[in-house]
């Protein structure tokens, strides 16, 4: 069974304090790994797609990386507006159009 | 462009009542999805429609039905609501295969079943 586990569940940082969020996955034949951001009371917003181990994607203060077993979302010098829940999802190679989501990491950046 | 819209935003039902959640997208996307989000459980796929005229079950389809009315609209129906269906429901859409993992979500419907 496909599984996605995100850690930590919650993370508090000071503004400017860099850190990483982890997404570990178990899936038979990874087709893609996706990162989303979700603000309170809103729907998730797509951030990145990663397809193969070694791939990296960047957007502003965020950088996502992928290995064969996990993905990291690195946050460099975060600002309070980066506070959100970050969701990771995987698509398996076989089967229909289904994403399996992790439970998310709730990130709070204090000014 | 409005993106993905959902109605209603909030709803309270009594056990056994029925209702339909509406979803529409104006991005000309082929695929549409219904998810539920519960604390500590993440997003779980209820049903999806890969293209107009097709629907398929997701991870948690029991107690729900869907209709892909046309390319723009995808509705979710609860025939006999149960307290276990209290949740936040999200509709999403995505473009054709190759990019369908990049999904655009609506604002959600917060449903409480008493």
PDB file of N, CA and C in Angstrom, chain A residues 30-34 49-53 55 57 66 91, chain B residues 98-99 102:
ATOM      1  N   UNK A  30       7.472   5.150  -8.388  1.00  0.00           N
ATOM      2  CA  UNK A  30       7.102   6.567  -8.252  1.00  0.00           C
ATOM      3  C   UNK A  30       7.049   7.221  -9.620  1.00  0.00           C
ATOM      4  N   UNK A  31       5.925   7.848  -9.917  1.00  0.00           N
ATOM      5  CA  UNK A  31       5.796   8.584 -11.167  1.00  0.00           C
ATOM      6  C   UNK A  31       6.044  10.076 -10.934  1.00  0.00           C
ATOM      7  N   UNK A  32       5.663  10.547  -9.754  1.00  0.00           N
ATOM      8  CA  UNK A  32       5.867  11.949  -9.456  1.00  0.00           C
ATOM      9  C   UNK A  32       5.629  12.224  -7.982  1.00  0.00           C
ATOM     10  N   UNK A  33       6.323  13.235  -7.449  1.00  0.00           N
ATOM     11  CA  UNK A  33       6.110  13.673  -6.078  1.00  0.00           C
ATOM     12  C   UNK A  33       5.790  15.163  -6.125  1.00  0.00           C
ATOM     13  N   UNK A  34       4.770  15.553  -5.382  1.00  0.00           N
ATOM     14  CA  UNK A  34       4.238  16.908  -5.488  1.00  0.00           C
ATOM     15  C   UNK A  34       4.240  17.580  -4.122  1.00  0.00           C
ATOM     16  N   UNK A  49       6.674  19.909  -8.700  1.00  0.00           N
ATOM     17  CA  UNK A  49       6.649  18.506  -9.091  1.00  0.00           C
ATOM     18  C   UNK A  49       8.088  18.015  -9.223  1.00  0.00           C
ATOM     19  N   UNK A  50       8.365  16.832  -8.661  1.00  0.00           N
ATOM     20  CA  UNK A  50       9.669  16.185  -8.806  1.00  0.00           C
ATOM     21  C   UNK A  50       9.439  14.805  -9.393  1.00  0.00           C
ATOM     22  N   UNK A  51      10.246  14.422 -10.378  1.00  0.00           N
ATOM     23  CA  UNK A  51       9.997  13.168 -11.070  1.00  0.00           C
ATOM     24  C   UNK A  51      11.038  12.090 -10.805  1.00  0.00           C
ATOM     25  N   UNK A  52      12.291  12.495 -10.542  1.00  0.00           N
ATOM     26  CA  UNK A  52      13.314  11.468 -10.397  1.00  0.00           C
ATOM     27  C   UNK A  52      14.319  11.865  -9.325  1.00  0.00           C
ATOM     28  N   UNK A  53      14.945  10.851  -8.742  1.00  0.00           N
ATOM     29  CA  UNK A  53      15.931  11.072  -7.684  1.00  0.00           C
ATOM     30  C   UNK A  53      17.038  11.987  -8.188  1.00  0.00           C
ATOM     31  N   UNK A  55      16.599  15.213  -8.559  1.00  0.00           N
ATOM     32  CA  UNK A  55      15.985  16.413  -9.119  1.00  0.00           C
ATOM     33  C   UNK A  55      15.764  17.448  -8.020  1.00  0.00           C
ATOM     34  N   UNK A  57      13.965  21.560  -7.360  1.00  0.00           N
ATOM     35  CA  UNK A  57      13.169  22.666  -7.882  1.00  0.00           C
ATOM     36  C   UNK A  57      13.220  23.795  -6.854  1.00  0.00           C
ATOM     37  N   UNK A  66      14.635  15.492  -4.106  1.00  0.00           N
ATOM     38  CA  UNK A  66      14.051  14.145  -4.119  1.00  0.00           C
ATOM     39  C   UNK A  66      15.144  13.088  -4.118  1.00  0.00           C
ATOM     40  N   UNK A  91       2.404  10.136  -6.732  1.00  0.00           N
ATOM     41  CA  UNK A  91       1.661   9.438  -7.774  1.00  0.00           C
ATOM     42  C   UNK A  91       2.457   8.185  -8.122  1.00  0.00           C
TER      43      UNK A  91
ATOM     44  N   UNK B  98       0.024  14.085 -17.937  1.00  0.00           N
ATOM     45  CA  UNK B  98       1.371  14.634 -17.970  1.00  0.00           C
ATOM     46  C   UNK B  98       1.511  15.745 -16.963  1.00  0.00           C
ATOM     47  N   UNK B  99       0.411  16.438 -16.694  1.00  0.00           N
ATOM     48  CA  UNK B  99       0.461  17.506 -15.700  1.00  0.00           C
ATOM     49  C   UNK B  99      -0.695  17.384 -14.715  1.00  0.00           C
ATOM     50  N   UNK B 102      -0.551  18.312 -11.009  1.00  0.00           N
ATOM     51  CA  UNK B 102      -0.582  19.724 -10.639  1.00  0.00           C
ATOM     52  C   UNK B 102      -2.044  20.144 -10.584  1.00  0.00           C
TER      53      UNK B 102
END
